Tab-separated table of C-alpha atoms in Angstrom:
chain	number	residue	atom	x	y	z
A	166	GLY	CA	109.921	50.169	-13.183
A	167	ALA	CA	112.030	53.357	-11.387
A	168	VAL	CA	110.716	54.107	-7.777
A	169	VAL	CA	111.232	56.958	-6.003
A	170	SER	CA	110.682	57.595	-2.433
A	171	GLN	CA	110.160	60.284	0.400
A	172	HIS	CA	110.230	60.482	3.651
A	173	PRO	CA	108.539	61.631	5.761
A	174	SER	CA	105.294	61.016	4.226
A	175	TRP	CA	104.020	63.892	6.326
A	176	VAL	CA	105.559	66.293	9.264
A	177	ILE	CA	104.105	68.535	11.811
A	178	CYS	CA	106.410	70.530	13.222
A	179	LYS	CA	106.812	73.487	15.738
A	180	SER	CA	107.695	77.024	14.337
A	181	GLY	CA	111.654	77.662	14.195
A	182	THR	CA	112.414	74.304	14.344
A	183	SER	CA	114.053	72.396	11.085
A	184	VAL	CA	112.642	69.633	8.808
A	185	LYS	CA	114.922	67.271	6.868
A	186	ILE	CA	112.511	65.476	3.640
A	187	GLU	CA	114.597	62.652	1.894
A	188	CYS	CA	114.050	61.858	-1.426
A	189	ARG	CA	115.127	58.345	-2.593
A	190	SER	CA	115.651	56.366	-5.851
A	191	LEU	CA	115.140	52.935	-4.929
A	192	ASP	CA	116.114	50.885	-8.125
A	193	PHE	CA	118.333	53.620	-10.089
A	194	GLN	CA	120.909	55.957	-10.039
A	195	ALA	CA	119.682	59.710	-10.311
A	196	THR	CA	122.130	61.902	-11.727
A	197	THR	CA	119.758	64.770	-10.853
A	198	MET	CA	117.017	65.317	-8.376
A	199	PHE	CA	114.671	68.213	-8.522
A	200	TRP	CA	112.688	69.525	-5.633
A	201	TYR	CA	109.071	71.457	-5.856
A	202	ARG	CA	106.665	73.083	-3.891
A	203	GLN	CA	102.956	72.959	-4.298
A	204	PHE	CA	100.497	75.202	-2.724
A	205	PRO	CA	96.709	74.250	-2.566
A	206	LYS	CA	95.013	74.134	-5.876
A	207	GLN	CA	97.932	75.671	-7.588
A	208	SER	CA	100.359	74.593	-9.942
A	209	LEU	CA	103.954	73.336	-8.909
A	210	MET	CA	106.952	75.641	-8.127
A	211	LEU	CA	110.330	74.233	-8.949
A	212	MET	CA	112.683	74.992	-6.074
A	213	ALA	CA	116.121	73.673	-6.971
A	214	THR	CA	117.618	71.461	-9.446
A	215	SER	CA	120.786	69.158	-7.487
A	216	ASN	CA	123.354	67.056	-9.294
A	217	GLU	CA	125.295	64.505	-7.398
A	218	GLY	CA	128.603	65.863	-5.784
A	219	SER	CA	127.657	69.438	-6.914
A	220	LYS	CA	125.861	72.396	-5.539
A	221	ALA	CA	122.035	72.859	-6.224
A	222	THR	CA	120.819	75.479	-8.505
A	223	TYR	CA	118.296	77.491	-7.067
A	224	GLU	CA	115.243	79.213	-8.822
A	225	GLN	CA	115.084	82.645	-8.527
A	226	GLY	CA	113.039	83.801	-5.404
A	227	VAL	CA	113.699	80.732	-3.270
A	228	GLU	CA	116.449	81.255	-0.365
A	229	LYS	CA	119.169	78.940	-0.306
A	230	ASP	CA	119.935	79.392	3.232
A	231	LYS	CA	116.738	78.433	4.156
A	232	PHE	CA	116.050	75.490	1.745
A	233	LEU	CA	119.267	73.537	2.207
A	234	ILE	CA	119.365	70.921	-0.669
A	235	ASN	CA	122.079	68.132	-0.353
A	236	HIS	CA	122.748	65.243	-2.886
A	237	ALA	CA	125.408	63.185	-1.383
A	238	SER	CA	124.716	60.077	-3.632
A	239	LEU	CA	123.344	58.991	-6.486
A	240	THR	CA	120.265	57.932	-4.943
A	241	LEU	CA	119.536	60.220	-2.099
A	242	SER	CA	119.031	63.804	-2.126
A	243	THR	CA	117.653	66.019	1.080
A	244	LEU	CA	115.957	68.917	1.735
A	245	THR	CA	115.941	70.757	5.120
A	246	VAL	CA	113.904	73.486	5.956
A	247	THR	CA	115.762	75.750	8.529
A	248	SER	CA	113.856	77.679	11.251
A	249	ALA	CA	110.231	76.641	9.517
A	250	HIS	CA	107.540	79.299	9.870
A	251	PRO	CA	104.160	78.696	9.068
A	252	GLU	CA	104.024	79.907	5.790
A	253	ASP	CA	106.461	76.961	4.706
A	254	SER	CA	103.630	74.709	5.136
A	255	SER	CA	103.082	73.083	1.777
A	256	PHE	CA	103.277	69.887	0.112
A	257	TYR	CA	107.188	69.231	-0.981
A	258	ILE	CA	107.692	66.768	-4.155
A	259	CYS	CA	111.053	65.386	-5.072
A	260	SER	CA	111.632	63.664	-8.693
A	261	ALA	CA	114.640	61.934	-9.773
A	262	SER	CA	116.366	61.739	-13.063
A	263	ARG	CA	118.836	59.052	-14.845
A	264	THR	CA	120.367	62.019	-16.740
A	265	ARG	CA	119.465	65.983	-17.113
A	266	THR	CA	117.141	65.409	-19.949
A	267	TYR	CA	115.707	61.861	-19.110
A	268	GLU	CA	112.372	60.945	-17.703
A	269	GLN	CA	111.926	62.212	-14.124
A	270	TYR	CA	110.350	60.003	-11.645
A	271	PHE	CA	108.315	61.448	-9.011
A	272	GLY	CA	108.329	60.726	-5.266
A	273	PRO	CA	105.002	60.723	-3.438
A	274	GLY	CA	105.516	64.126	-1.626
A	275	THR	CA	105.711	65.118	1.951
A	276	ARG	CA	103.364	67.233	3.280
A	277	LEU	CA	104.904	69.795	6.075
A	278	THR	CA	102.810	71.488	8.270
A	279	VAL	CA	104.527	74.232	10.595
A	280	THR	CA	102.137	75.369	14.000
B	75	SER	CA	103.271	85.806	-17.405
B	76	GLN	CA	103.573	81.972	-17.491
B	77	GLU	CA	106.479	81.040	-20.255
B	78	LEU	CA	104.751	77.540	-20.834
B	79	GLU	CA	100.695	78.767	-21.494
B	80	GLN	CA	98.223	76.021	-20.980
B	81	SER	CA	95.083	75.848	-22.076
B	82	PRO	CA	92.249	75.946	-20.954
B	83	GLN	CA	92.548	76.747	-17.471
B	84	SER	CA	89.447	74.411	-16.341
B	85	LEU	CA	87.445	72.137	-18.175
B	86	ILE	CA	84.276	70.236	-17.411
B	87	VAL	CA	83.010	67.578	-19.599
B	88	GLN	CA	80.245	65.139	-19.244
B	89	GLU	CA	81.297	61.421	-19.377
B	90	GLY	CA	82.063	59.796	-22.152
B	91	LYS	CA	82.919	62.623	-24.245
B	92	ASN	CA	86.307	64.084	-25.965
B	93	LEU	CA	88.726	66.782	-24.850
B	94	THR	CA	92.113	68.341	-25.767
B	95	ILE	CA	94.569	70.189	-23.568
B	96	ASN	CA	97.052	72.401	-25.236
B	97	CYS	CA	100.894	73.648	-24.175
B	98	THR	CA	102.539	76.202	-25.749
B	99	SER	CA	106.034	77.402	-25.259
B	100	SER	CA	107.604	80.464	-27.046
B	101	LYS	CA	110.856	78.728	-27.205
B	102	THR	CA	111.950	75.466	-28.878
B	103	LEU	CA	111.549	72.693	-26.219
B	104	TYR	CA	114.347	69.641	-25.253
B	105	GLY	CA	111.644	67.639	-24.081
B	106	LEU	CA	107.842	68.264	-23.308
B	107	TYR	CA	106.386	66.339	-20.193
B	108	TRP	CA	102.596	65.266	-19.261
B	109	TYR	CA	101.652	64.737	-15.839
B	110	LYS	CA	98.289	64.162	-14.152
B	111	GLN	CA	97.822	65.083	-9.995
B	112	LYS	CA	95.108	64.725	-7.974
B	113	TYR	CA	95.338	67.666	-5.402
B	114	GLY	CA	97.188	66.679	-2.125
B	115	GLU	CA	98.856	63.655	-4.304
B	116	GLY	CA	101.895	63.271	-5.847
B	117	LEU	CA	102.678	63.441	-9.622
B	118	ILE	CA	101.748	60.934	-12.036
B	119	PHE	CA	104.216	61.140	-14.944
B	120	LEU	CA	101.906	60.297	-18.236
B	121	MET	CA	104.177	60.484	-21.048
B	122	MET	CA	107.399	62.635	-22.618
B	123	LEU	CA	108.002	64.033	-25.957
B	124	GLN	CA	111.231	64.794	-27.466
B	125	LYS	CA	111.233	64.785	-31.257
B	126	GLY	CA	109.230	67.164	-33.318
B	127	GLY	CA	105.755	65.298	-34.561
B	128	GLU	CA	106.049	62.604	-31.971
B	129	GLU	CA	102.933	61.102	-30.617
B	130	LYS	CA	102.419	58.802	-27.764
B	131	SER	CA	99.611	57.053	-26.346
B	132	HIS	CA	98.777	55.671	-22.439
B	133	GLU	CA	95.672	53.927	-22.488
B	134	LYS	CA	92.868	56.543	-23.571
B	135	ILE	CA	95.232	59.308	-23.684
B	136	THR	CA	97.196	60.577	-26.437
B	137	ALA	CA	100.063	63.353	-26.684
B	138	LYS	CA	101.713	65.131	-29.503
B	139	LEU	CA	104.411	67.403	-30.048
B	140	ASP	CA	104.406	69.600	-33.159
B	141	GLU	CA	106.919	69.683	-35.845
B	142	LYS	CA	108.665	73.005	-34.313
B	143	LYS	CA	108.832	71.168	-30.732
B	144	GLN	CA	106.906	74.449	-29.324
B	145	GLN	CA	103.407	73.297	-28.882
B	146	SER	CA	101.819	69.824	-27.293
B	147	SER	CA	98.088	68.690	-27.310
B	148	LEU	CA	96.694	66.149	-24.854
B	149	HIS	CA	93.646	64.181	-26.045
B	150	ILE	CA	91.491	61.862	-23.751
B	151	THR	CA	88.934	60.068	-25.668
B	152	ALA	CA	85.886	58.782	-24.132
B	153	SER	CA	86.589	60.836	-20.777
B	154	GLN	CA	85.895	59.134	-17.485
B	155	PRO	CA	85.550	60.074	-14.126
B	156	SER	CA	89.269	58.576	-13.051
B	157	HIS	CA	90.275	60.945	-15.623
B	158	ALA	CA	89.541	63.961	-13.319
B	159	GLY	CA	92.294	66.153	-11.788
B	160	ILE	CA	95.128	68.745	-12.719
B	161	TYR	CA	97.029	68.044	-15.760
B	162	LEU	CA	100.458	69.497	-16.083
B	163	CYS	CA	102.504	70.312	-18.967
B	164	GLY	CA	106.315	70.517	-18.119
B	165	ALA	CA	108.952	71.581	-20.090
B	166	ASP	CA	112.904	70.996	-20.272
B	167	ARG	CA	114.212	73.755	-22.300
B	168	ASN	CA	117.996	72.544	-21.866
B	169	ASN	CA	118.952	72.679	-18.108
B	170	ASP	CA	115.695	74.928	-17.444
B	171	MET	CA	112.668	73.373	-16.142
B	172	ARG	CA	109.193	74.998	-16.343
B	173	PHE	CA	105.671	73.947	-15.806
B	174	GLY	CA	102.350	75.105	-17.183
B	175	ALA	CA	99.949	76.608	-14.744
B	176	GLY	CA	97.970	73.130	-15.004
B	177	THR	CA	94.436	72.524	-16.352
B	178	ARG	CA	91.796	71.411	-13.832
B	179	LEU	CA	89.483	68.542	-15.541
B	180	THR	CA	86.439	67.755	-14.256
B	181	VAL	CA	84.256	64.727	-15.662
B	182	LYS	CA	80.376	64.741	-14.591
B	183	PRO	CA	79.034	61.403	-14.362
């Protein structure tokens, strides 16, 4: 199977600090990784799409400078929430795909709480 | 407005009953994904459809993509409480990924 892990699974941080979330494809090479955000009882919102070795493509309304995405290798993508605020508290999910149109495999998610 | 229309928004069924969830796009899709999610947990990928007329089944769940590749239906046969959750459709429109608003399914024992 294709396994995607996320670390940490949950994190609590203070307002104004930065938090990094890792997304790893454990047994396959992921050309493309996606980052999503979910609000309670709402659907997912795609934040950005990243291809290995190139800059991420952000969705409209997502602040590039606040949500830094790096996809430096075929098995690792990171999302850094800079200067976090309580409104950034959410459930962040990544997914990985071998190619742009191939099946996506989802990580278990990371719950971020900003106090 | 949602570019992917999912219906119904919520659904309550008695255990053992069949149900259908629909996902409609105004544009032709390169791929249509169905996921299930329980609130606070990660998504579970159910299946992906790419070809017009394609149909796939996983246990008691069957998904179809119409010939025009603009509408998909997810059918659950003999629903069980374990089927409860939010069902999402997601569409790949050639370098543009979109999700429906989700259908919240409740199965009453």
